[in-house]
Short mmCIF file of C-alpha atoms and ligand atoms in Angstrom, two decimals:
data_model
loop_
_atom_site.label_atom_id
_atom_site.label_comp_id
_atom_site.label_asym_id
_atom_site.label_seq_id
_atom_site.Cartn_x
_atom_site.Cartn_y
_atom_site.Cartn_z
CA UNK A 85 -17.99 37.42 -6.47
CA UNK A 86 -17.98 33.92 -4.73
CA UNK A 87 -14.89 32.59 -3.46
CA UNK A 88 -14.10 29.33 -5.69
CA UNK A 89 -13.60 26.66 -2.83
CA UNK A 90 -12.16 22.90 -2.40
CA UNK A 91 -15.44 20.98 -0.38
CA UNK A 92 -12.93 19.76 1.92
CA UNK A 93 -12.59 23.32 3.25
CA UNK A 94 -16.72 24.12 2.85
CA UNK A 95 -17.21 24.10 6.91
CA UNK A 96 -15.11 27.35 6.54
CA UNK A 97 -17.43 29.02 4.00
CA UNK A 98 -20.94 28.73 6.32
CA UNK A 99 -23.13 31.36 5.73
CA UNK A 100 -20.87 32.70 2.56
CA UNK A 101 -21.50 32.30 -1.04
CA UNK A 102 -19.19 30.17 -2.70
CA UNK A 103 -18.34 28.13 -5.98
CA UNK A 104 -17.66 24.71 -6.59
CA UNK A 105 -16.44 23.22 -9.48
CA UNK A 106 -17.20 19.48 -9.86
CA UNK A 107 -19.08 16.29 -11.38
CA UNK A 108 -22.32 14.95 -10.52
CA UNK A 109 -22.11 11.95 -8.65
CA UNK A 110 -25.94 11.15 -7.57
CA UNK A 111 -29.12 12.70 -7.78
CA UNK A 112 -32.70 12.64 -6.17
CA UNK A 113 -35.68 14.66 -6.65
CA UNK A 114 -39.43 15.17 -4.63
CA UNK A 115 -41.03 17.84 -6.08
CA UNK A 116 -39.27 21.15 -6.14
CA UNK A 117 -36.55 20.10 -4.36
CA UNK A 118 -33.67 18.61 -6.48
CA UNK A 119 -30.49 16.99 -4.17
CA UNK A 120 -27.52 16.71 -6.27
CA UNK A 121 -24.38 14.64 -4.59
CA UNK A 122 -21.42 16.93 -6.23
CA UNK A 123 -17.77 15.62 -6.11
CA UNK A 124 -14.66 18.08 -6.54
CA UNK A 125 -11.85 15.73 -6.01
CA UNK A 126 -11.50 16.81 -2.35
CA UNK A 127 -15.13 15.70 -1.22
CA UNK A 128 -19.01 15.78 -1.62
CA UNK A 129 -21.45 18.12 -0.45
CA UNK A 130 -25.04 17.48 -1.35
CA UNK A 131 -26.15 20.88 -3.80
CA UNK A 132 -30.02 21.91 -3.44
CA UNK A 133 -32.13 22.90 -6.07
CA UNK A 134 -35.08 24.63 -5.30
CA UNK A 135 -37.45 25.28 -7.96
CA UNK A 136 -38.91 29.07 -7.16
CA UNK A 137 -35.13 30.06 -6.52
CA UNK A 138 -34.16 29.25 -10.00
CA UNK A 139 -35.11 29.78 -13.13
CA UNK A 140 -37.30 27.16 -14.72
CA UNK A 141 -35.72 25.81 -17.62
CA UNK A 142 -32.45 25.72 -15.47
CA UNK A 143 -34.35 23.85 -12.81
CA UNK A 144 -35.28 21.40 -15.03
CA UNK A 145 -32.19 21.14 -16.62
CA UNK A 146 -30.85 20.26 -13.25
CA UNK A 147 -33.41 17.85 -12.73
CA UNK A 148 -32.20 15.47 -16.00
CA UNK A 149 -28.59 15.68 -15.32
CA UNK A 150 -26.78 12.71 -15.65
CA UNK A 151 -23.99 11.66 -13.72
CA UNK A 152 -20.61 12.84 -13.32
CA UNK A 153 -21.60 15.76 -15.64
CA UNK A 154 -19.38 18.29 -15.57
CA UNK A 155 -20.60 21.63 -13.50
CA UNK A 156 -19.47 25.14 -12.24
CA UNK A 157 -22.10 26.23 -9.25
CA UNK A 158 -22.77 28.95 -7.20
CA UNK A 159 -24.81 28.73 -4.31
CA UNK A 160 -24.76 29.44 -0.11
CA UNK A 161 -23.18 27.38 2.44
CA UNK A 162 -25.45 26.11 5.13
CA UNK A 163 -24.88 23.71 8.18
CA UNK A 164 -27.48 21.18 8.44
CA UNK A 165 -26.45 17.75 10.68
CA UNK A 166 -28.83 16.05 8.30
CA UNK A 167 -26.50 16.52 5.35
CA UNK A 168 -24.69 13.59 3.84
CA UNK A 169 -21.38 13.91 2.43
CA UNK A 170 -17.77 13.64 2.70
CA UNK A 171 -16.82 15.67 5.16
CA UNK A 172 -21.31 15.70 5.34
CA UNK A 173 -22.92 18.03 7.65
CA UNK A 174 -23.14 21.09 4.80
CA UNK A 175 -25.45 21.55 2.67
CA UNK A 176 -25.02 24.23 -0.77
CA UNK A 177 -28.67 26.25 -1.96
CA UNK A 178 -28.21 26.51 -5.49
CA UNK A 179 -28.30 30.34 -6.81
CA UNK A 180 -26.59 29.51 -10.51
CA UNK A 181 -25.85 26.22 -12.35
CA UNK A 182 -23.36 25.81 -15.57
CA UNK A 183 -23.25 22.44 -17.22
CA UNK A 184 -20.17 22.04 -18.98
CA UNK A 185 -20.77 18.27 -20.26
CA UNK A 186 -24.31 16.76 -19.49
CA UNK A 187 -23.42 13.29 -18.94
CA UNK A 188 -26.08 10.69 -21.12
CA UNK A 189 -25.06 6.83 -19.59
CA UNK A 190 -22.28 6.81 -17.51
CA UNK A 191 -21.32 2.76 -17.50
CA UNK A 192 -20.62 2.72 -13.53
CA UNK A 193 -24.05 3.05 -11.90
CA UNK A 194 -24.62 2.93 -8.17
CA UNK A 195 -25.78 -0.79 -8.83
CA UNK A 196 -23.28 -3.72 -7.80
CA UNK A 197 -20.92 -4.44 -11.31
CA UNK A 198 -18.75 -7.58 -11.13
CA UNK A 199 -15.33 -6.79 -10.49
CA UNK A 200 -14.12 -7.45 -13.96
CA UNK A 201 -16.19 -4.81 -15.69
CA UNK A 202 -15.20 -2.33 -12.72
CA UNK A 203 -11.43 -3.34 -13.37
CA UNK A 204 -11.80 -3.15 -17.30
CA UNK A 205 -13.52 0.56 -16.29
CA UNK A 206 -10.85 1.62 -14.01
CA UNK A 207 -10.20 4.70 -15.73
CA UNK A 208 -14.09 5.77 -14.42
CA UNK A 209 -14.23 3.34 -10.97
CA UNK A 210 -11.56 5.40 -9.64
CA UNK A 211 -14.10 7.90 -8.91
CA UNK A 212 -15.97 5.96 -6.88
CA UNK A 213 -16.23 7.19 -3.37
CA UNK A 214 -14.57 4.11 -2.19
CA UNK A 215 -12.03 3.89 -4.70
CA UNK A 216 -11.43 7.62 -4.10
CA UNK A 217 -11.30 6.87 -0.65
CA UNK A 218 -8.27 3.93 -1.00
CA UNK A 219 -6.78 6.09 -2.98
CA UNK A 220 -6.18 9.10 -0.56
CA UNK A 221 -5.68 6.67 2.01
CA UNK A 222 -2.29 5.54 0.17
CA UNK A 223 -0.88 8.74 -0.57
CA UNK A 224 -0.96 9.71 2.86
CA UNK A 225 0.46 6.63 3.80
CA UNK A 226 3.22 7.84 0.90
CA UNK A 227 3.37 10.64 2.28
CA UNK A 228 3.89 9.43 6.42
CA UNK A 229 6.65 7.39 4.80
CA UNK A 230 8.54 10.08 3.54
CA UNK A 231 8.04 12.50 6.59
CA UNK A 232 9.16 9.93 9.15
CA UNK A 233 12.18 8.75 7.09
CA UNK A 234 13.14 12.26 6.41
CA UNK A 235 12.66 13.33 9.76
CA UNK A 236 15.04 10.39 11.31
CA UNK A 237 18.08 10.93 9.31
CA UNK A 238 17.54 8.79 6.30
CA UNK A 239 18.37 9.99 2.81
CA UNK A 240 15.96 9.05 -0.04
CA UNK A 241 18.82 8.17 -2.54
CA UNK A 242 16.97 6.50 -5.71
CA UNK A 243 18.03 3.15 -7.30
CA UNK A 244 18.03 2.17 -11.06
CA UNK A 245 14.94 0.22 -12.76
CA UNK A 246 17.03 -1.08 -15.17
CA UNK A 247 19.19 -3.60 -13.33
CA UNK A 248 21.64 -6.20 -14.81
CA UNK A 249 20.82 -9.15 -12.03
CA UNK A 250 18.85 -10.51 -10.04
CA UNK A 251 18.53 -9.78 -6.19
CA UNK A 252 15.23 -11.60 -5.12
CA UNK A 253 15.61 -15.17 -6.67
CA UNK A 254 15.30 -15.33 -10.43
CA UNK A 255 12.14 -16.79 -11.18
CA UNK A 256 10.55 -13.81 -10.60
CA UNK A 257 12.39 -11.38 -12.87
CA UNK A 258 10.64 -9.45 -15.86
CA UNK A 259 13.26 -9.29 -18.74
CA UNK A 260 13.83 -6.20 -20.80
CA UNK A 261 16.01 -5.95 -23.92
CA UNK A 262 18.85 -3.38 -22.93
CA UNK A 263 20.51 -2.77 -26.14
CA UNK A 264 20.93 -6.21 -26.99
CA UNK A 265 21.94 -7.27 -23.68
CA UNK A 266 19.57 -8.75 -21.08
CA UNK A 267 18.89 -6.42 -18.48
CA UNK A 268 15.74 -7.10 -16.06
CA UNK A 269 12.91 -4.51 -13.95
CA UNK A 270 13.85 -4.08 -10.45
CA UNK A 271 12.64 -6.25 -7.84
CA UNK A 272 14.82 -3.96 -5.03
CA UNK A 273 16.61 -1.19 -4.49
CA UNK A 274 17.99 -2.63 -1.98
CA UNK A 275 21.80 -3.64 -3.37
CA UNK A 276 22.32 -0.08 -4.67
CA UNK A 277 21.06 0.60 -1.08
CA UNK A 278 23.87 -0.86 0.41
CA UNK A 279 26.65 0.84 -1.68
CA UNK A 280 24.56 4.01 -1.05
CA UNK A 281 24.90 3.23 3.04
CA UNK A 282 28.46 3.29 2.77
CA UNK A 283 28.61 7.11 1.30
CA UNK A 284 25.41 8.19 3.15
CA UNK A 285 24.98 6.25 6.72
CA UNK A 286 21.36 6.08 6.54
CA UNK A 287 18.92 6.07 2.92
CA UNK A 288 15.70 4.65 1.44
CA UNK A 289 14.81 4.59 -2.15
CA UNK A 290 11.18 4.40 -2.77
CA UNK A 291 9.66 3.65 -5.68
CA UNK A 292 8.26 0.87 -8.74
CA UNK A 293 9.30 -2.38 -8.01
CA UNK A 294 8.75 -5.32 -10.09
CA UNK A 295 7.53 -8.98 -9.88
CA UNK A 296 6.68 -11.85 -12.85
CA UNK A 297 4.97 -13.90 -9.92
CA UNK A 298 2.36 -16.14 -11.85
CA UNK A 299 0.50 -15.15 -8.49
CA UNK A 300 -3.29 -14.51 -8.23
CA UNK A 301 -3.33 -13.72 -4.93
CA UNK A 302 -5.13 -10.97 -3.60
CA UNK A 303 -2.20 -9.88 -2.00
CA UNK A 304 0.60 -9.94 -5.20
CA UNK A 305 0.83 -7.21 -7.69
CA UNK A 306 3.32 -7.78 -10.53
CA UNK A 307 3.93 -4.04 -10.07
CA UNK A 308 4.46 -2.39 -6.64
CA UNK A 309 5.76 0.81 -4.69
CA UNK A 310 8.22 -0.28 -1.98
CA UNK A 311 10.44 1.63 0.29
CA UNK A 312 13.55 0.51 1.53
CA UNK A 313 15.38 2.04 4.39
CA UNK A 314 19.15 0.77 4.57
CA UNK A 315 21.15 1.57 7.79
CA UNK A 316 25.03 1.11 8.13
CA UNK A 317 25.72 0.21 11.95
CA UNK A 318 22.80 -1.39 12.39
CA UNK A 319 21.76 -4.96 13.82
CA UNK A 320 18.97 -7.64 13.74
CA UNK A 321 17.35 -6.26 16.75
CA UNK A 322 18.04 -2.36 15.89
CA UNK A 323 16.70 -3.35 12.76
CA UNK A 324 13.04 -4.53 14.52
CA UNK A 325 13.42 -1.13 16.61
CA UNK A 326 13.25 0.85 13.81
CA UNK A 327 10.64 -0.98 11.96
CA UNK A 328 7.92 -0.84 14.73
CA UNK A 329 8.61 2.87 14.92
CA UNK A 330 8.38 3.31 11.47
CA UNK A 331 5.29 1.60 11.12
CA UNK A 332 3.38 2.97 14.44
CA UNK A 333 4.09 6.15 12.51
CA UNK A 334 2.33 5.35 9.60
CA UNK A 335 -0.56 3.78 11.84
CA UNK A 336 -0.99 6.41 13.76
CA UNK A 337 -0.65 9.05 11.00
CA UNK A 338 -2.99 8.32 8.76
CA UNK A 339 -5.72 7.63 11.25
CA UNK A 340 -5.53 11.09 12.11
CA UNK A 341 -5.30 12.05 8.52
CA UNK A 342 -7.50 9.91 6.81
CA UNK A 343 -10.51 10.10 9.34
CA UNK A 344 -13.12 10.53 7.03
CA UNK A 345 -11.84 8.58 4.19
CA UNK A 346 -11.72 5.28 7.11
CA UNK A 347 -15.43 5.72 8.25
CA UNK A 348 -16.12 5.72 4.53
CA UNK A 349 -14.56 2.37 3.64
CA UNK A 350 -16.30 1.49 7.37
CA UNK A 351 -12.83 0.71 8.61
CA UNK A 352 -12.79 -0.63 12.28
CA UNK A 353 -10.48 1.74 13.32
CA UNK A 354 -10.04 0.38 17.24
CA UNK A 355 -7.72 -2.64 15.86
CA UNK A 356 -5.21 -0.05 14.40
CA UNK A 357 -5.14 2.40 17.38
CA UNK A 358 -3.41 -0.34 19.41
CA UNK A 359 -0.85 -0.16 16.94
CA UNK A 360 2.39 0.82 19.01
CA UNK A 361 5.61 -0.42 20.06
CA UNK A 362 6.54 -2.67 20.95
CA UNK A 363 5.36 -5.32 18.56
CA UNK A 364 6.28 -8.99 19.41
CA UNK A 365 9.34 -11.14 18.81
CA UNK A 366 9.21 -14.93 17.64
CA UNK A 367 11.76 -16.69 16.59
CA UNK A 368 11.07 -18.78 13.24
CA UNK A 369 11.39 -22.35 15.03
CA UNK A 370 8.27 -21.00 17.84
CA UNK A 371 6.53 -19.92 14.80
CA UNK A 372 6.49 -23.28 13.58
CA UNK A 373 6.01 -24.93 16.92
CA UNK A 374 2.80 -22.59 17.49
CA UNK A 375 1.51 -23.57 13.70
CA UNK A 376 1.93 -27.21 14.95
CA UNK A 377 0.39 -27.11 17.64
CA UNK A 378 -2.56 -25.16 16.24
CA UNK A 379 -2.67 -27.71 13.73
CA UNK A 380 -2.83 -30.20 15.80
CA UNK A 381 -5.88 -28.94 17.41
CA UNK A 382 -7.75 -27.86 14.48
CA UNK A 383 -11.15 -29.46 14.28
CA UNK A 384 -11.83 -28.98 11.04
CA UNK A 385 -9.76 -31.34 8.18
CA UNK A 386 -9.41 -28.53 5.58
CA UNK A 387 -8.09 -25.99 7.83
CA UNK A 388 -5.74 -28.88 9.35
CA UNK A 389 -4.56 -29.87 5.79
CA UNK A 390 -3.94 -25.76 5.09
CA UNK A 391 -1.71 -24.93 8.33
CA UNK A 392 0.13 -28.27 7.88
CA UNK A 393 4.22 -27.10 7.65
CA UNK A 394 7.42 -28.81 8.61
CA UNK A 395 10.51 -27.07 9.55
CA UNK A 396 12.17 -25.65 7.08
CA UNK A 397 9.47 -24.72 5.08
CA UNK A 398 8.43 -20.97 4.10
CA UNK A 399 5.07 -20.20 5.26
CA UNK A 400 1.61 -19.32 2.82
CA UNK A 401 -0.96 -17.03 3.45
CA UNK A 402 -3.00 -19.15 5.63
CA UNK A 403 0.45 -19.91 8.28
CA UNK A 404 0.73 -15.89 8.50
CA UNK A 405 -2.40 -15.15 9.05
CA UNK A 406 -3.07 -17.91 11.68
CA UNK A 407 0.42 -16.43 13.33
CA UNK A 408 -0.75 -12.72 13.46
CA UNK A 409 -4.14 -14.28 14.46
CA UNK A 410 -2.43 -14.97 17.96
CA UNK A 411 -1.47 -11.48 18.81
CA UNK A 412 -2.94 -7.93 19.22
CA UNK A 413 -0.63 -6.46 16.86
CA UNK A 414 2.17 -6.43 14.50
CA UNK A 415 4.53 -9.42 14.42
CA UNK A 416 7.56 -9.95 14.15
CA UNK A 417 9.26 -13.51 12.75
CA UNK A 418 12.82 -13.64 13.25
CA UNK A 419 15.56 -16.15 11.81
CA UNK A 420 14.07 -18.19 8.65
CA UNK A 421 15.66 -20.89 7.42
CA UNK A 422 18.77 -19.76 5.27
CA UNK A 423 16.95 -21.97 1.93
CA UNK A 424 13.75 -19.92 1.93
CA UNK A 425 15.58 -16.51 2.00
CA UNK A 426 17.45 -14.44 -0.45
CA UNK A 427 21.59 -15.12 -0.88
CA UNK A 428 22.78 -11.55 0.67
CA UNK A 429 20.88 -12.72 4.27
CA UNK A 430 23.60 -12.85 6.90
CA UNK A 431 23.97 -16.31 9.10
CA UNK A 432 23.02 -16.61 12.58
CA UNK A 433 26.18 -16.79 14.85
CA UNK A 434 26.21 -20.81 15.34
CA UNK A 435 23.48 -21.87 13.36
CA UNK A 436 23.97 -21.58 9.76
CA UNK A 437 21.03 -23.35 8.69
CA UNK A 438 19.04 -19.92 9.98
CA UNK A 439 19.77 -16.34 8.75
CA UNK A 440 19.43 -12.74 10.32
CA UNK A 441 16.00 -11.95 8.64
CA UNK A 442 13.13 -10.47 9.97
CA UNK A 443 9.39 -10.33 8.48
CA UNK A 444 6.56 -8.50 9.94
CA UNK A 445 3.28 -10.11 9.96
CA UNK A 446 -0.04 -7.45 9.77
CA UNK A 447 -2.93 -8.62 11.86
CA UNK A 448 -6.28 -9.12 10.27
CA UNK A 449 -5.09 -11.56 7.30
CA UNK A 450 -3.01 -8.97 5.36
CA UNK A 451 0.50 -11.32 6.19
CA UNK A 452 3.54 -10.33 5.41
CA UNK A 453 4.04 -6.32 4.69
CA UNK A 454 7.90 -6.14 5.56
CA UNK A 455 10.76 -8.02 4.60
CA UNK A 456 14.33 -7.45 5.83
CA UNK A 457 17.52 -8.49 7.32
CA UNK A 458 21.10 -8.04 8.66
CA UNK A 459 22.81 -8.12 5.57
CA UNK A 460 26.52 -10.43 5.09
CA UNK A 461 29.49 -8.64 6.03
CA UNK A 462 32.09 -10.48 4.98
CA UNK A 463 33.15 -10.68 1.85
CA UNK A 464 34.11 -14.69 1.42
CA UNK A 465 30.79 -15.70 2.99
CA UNK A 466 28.77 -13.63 0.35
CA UNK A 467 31.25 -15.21 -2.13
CA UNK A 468 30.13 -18.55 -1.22
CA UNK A 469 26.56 -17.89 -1.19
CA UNK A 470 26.36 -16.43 -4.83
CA UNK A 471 28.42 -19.44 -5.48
CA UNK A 472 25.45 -21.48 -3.86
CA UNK A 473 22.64 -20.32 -5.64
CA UNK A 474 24.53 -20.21 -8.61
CA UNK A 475 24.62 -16.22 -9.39
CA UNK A 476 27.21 -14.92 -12.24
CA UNK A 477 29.75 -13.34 -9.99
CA UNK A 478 30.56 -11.13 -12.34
CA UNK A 479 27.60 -9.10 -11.48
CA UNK A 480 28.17 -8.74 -8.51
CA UNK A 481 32.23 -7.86 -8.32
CA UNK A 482 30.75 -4.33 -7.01
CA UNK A 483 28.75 -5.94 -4.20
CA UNK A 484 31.17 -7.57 -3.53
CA UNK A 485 33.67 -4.73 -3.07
CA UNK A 486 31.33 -3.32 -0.50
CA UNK A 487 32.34 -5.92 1.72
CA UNK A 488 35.98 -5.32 0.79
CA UNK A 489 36.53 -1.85 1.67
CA UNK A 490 35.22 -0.46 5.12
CA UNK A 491 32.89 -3.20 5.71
CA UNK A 492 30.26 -3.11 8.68
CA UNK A 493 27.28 -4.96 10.17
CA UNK A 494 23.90 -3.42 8.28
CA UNK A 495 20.66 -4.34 8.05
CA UNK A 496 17.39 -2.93 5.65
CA UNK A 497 13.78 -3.73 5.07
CA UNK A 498 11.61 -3.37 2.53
CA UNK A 499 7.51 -2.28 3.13
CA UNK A 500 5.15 -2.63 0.48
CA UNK A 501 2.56 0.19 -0.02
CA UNK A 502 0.05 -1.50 -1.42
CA UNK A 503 0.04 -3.93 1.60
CA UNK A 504 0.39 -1.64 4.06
CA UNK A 505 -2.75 0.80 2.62
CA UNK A 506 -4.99 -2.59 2.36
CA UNK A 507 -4.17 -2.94 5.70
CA UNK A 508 -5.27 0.10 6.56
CA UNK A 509 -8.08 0.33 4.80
CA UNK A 510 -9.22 -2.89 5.68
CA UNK A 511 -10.10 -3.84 2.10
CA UNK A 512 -9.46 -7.53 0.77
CA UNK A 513 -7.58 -6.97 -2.45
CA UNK A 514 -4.77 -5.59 -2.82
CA UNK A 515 -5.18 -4.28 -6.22
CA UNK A 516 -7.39 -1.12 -5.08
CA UNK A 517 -4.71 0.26 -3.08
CA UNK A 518 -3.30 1.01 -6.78
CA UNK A 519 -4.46 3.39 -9.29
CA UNK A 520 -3.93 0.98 -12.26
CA UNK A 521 -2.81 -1.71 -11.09
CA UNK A 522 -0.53 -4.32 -13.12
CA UNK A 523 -1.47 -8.44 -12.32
CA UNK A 524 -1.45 -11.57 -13.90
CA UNK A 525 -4.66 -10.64 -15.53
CA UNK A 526 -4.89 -6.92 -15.89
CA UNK A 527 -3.24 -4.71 -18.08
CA UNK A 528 -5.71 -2.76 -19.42
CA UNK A 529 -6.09 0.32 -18.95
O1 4AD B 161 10.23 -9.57 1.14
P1 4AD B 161 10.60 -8.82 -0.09
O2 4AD B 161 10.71 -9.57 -1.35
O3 4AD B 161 11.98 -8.12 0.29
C1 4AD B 161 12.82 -7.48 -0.54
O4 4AD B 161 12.66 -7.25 -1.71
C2 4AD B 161 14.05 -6.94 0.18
N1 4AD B 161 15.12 -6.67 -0.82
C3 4AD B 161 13.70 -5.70 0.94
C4 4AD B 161 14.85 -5.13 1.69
O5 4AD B 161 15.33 -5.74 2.63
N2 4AD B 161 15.32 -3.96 1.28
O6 4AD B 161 9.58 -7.63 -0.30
C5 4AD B 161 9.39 -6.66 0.70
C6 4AD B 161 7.93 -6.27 0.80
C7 4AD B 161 6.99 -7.39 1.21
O7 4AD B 161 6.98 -7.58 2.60
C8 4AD B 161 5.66 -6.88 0.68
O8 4AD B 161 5.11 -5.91 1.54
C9 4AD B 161 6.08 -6.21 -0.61
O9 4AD B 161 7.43 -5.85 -0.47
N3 4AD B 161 5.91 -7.11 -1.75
C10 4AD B 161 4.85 -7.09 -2.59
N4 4AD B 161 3.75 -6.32 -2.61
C11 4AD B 161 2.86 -6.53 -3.60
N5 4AD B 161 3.01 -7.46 -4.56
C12 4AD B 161 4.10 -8.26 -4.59
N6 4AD B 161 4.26 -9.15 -5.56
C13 4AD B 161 5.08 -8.09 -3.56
N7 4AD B 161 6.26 -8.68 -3.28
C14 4AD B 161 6.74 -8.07 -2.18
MG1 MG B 162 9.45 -11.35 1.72
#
């Protein structure tokens, strides 16, 4: 009997007889030789039929196999450089072929399709090799997340979906009818975080997070994973420790774990070795200053009229990405105006038109993949700024009460995975990072 095998493991089976279970992803014949591209989920290894090894009607049975039919096989492992394939280099000699579904016209061909039939076929696209690819590349991103926060002393304490207020601004809030009260989807964990901080020391809750942003950006999803570390005792600048740790760790991580799955999507993979700590620091007011003055020296009107800001104002896609533009990794924006950011943003010492927050900027284009802050401490200044941007109070009596009994300086973030794998990957939408993902447009399937 065979050993049934995963074809990520095949380069442990040379020489043995093994069997795969899989789909037919591509096929080419000359002659008697038959190559079939087989995908198992964990890889492809390119099958060989040879017609005097086989019997003939099964040879030619092989031969008009369409793809992603369904197949058991049996056959010997053999090295051979030559081989393509994910991990490639192996090559299987057919002994015994079952079909379990011959395949007639699959709709996704190796030919380009417009993205609109692919996302309308999403259900079948996500067995693309590329797709496939994006796809393992987030959950080990997922996966780093977890494993560093767990291994530094965070607790992953989850936070309701159902939520009675808002937390990010309310124009942005996706309304659900809560037993004939008006509750809305999360759009953080992060308030629960902070209660949570105050039993635990350290947590994260990681999960679906929720956006009505009439946003067709390729970088918004009206449906997103987020983690959010919360840490009691914990500053502005401890705050921008942490966060190049935590994401050096996921840099680093999944190029070691997602080698093959990179040179697929042809990932440049130099940029994101240099990704280490110490990122750099700018305050908001040099951020502006540099946007200015590369404004000012733009030659060309368009671009000129696109990085045109004034202080005060939060920055688009094209400020972020000229900002990351002028460094060799990460950075980090410190103190934003206090009428860009969310209420629960603590002041800056002497300058209450600024706030403690911190975003971090991905190079290559991707902008903003972390939000965060020192969060108010006291509980009259949080009064006054729910007052300000005219919040019920009465939700938040319990946030409140936070501040009220053993108080202390803390600070969070928030990363978004889809960001952070399109990063990665070095894909331009953001929507691939996610199985089926939820936009202005798509909700189907
Ligand atoms: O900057 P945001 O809105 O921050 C918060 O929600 C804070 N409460 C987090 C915290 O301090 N605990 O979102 C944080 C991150 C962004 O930097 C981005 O990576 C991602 O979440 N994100 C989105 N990703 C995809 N689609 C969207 N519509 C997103 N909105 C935010
Ligand atoms: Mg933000």
């Amino acid at each position: 009997m065979a050993d049934e095998i995963r074809i990520e493991d095949i380069a442990q089976y040379e020489g043995q007889d093994v069997t795969l279970k899989g789909w037919l992803y591509n096929s080419t014949g000359k002659g008697r030789l038959q190559f079939l591209q087989v995908r198992d989920g964990t890889g492809i290894v390119q099958a060989v039929a040879f017609k005097p090894d086989l019997d003939e009607a099964l040879f030619e049975a092989i031969k008009r196999l369409g793809q992603e039919s369904s197949l058991i096989m049996t056959g010997s492992v053999r090295q051979d450089e030559r081989a393509p394939g994910i991990p490639g280099g192996y090559e299987v000699g057919i002994k015994s072929l079952q079909v379990l579904q011959d395949v007639e016209e699959y709709p996704i061909t190796p030919k380009d399709h417009g993205v609109e039939f692919l996302m309308e076929n999403r259900h079948l696209w996500i067995r693309s090799s590329q797709q496939w690819a994006i796809l393992r590349v987030r959950a080990a991103v997922k996966r780093a997340i977890v494993d560093w926060l767990d291994d530094n002393g965070f607790l992953n304490v989850d936070t309701p979906i159902i939520t009675p207020s808002a937390a990010e601004g309310t124009s942005t809030l996706f309304e659900v009818d809560f037993f004939d009260d008006t509750a809305y989807l999360a759009q953080t964990g992060q308030l629960y975080n902070e209660a949570n901080i105050m039993a635990f020391g350290r947590v994260y809750c990681f999960g679906p997070t929720f956006r009505a942003e009439k946003s067709k950006t390729r970088r918004h999803l009206a449906e997103f994973w987020m983690v959010e570390p919360e840490i009691a005792f914990c500053d502005l600048e401890q705050l921008m420790e942490i966060e190049e740790q935590f994401v050096s760790y996921l840099v680093q991580t999944t190029l070691q774990k997602c080698r093959h799955e990179l040179e697929l999507l042809g990932r440049d993979t130099s940029a994101l070795e240099r990704i280490k700590p110490p990122f750099p620091r700018i305050s908001y007011d040099e951020a502006i200053q540099r946007l200015q003055a590369t404004c000012e020296k733009a030659d060309d009107p368009e671009q000129q009229e696109l990085l045109r800001i004034e202080w005060g104002e939060d920055f688009g896609a094209p400020h972020e990405t000229e900002l990351a533009r002028q460094f060799d990794r990460p950075v980090f924006v410190f103190g934003y105006p206090t009428q860009v950011k969310a209420f629960y943003m603590e002041p800056w010492p002497g300058r209450p038109e600024i706030c403690k927050s911190v975003d971090l900027l991905a190079p290559e284009g991707y902008g903003e993949i972390i939000g965060g802050s020192e969060r108010m401490s006291d509980p009259q200044v949080l009064v006054d700024a729910i007052h300000k941007h005219e919040l019920p109070l009465e939700h938040y009596r319990w946030y409140v009460d936070l501040r009220r009994y053993g108080s202390v300086p803390h600070s969070g973030f928030g990363l978004g995975l889809e960001r952070t794998a399109a990063w990665i990957c070095g894909i331009h939408h953001i929507r691939e990072t996610s199985p089926f993902p939820r936009t202005l447009k798509y909700m189907y399937p």
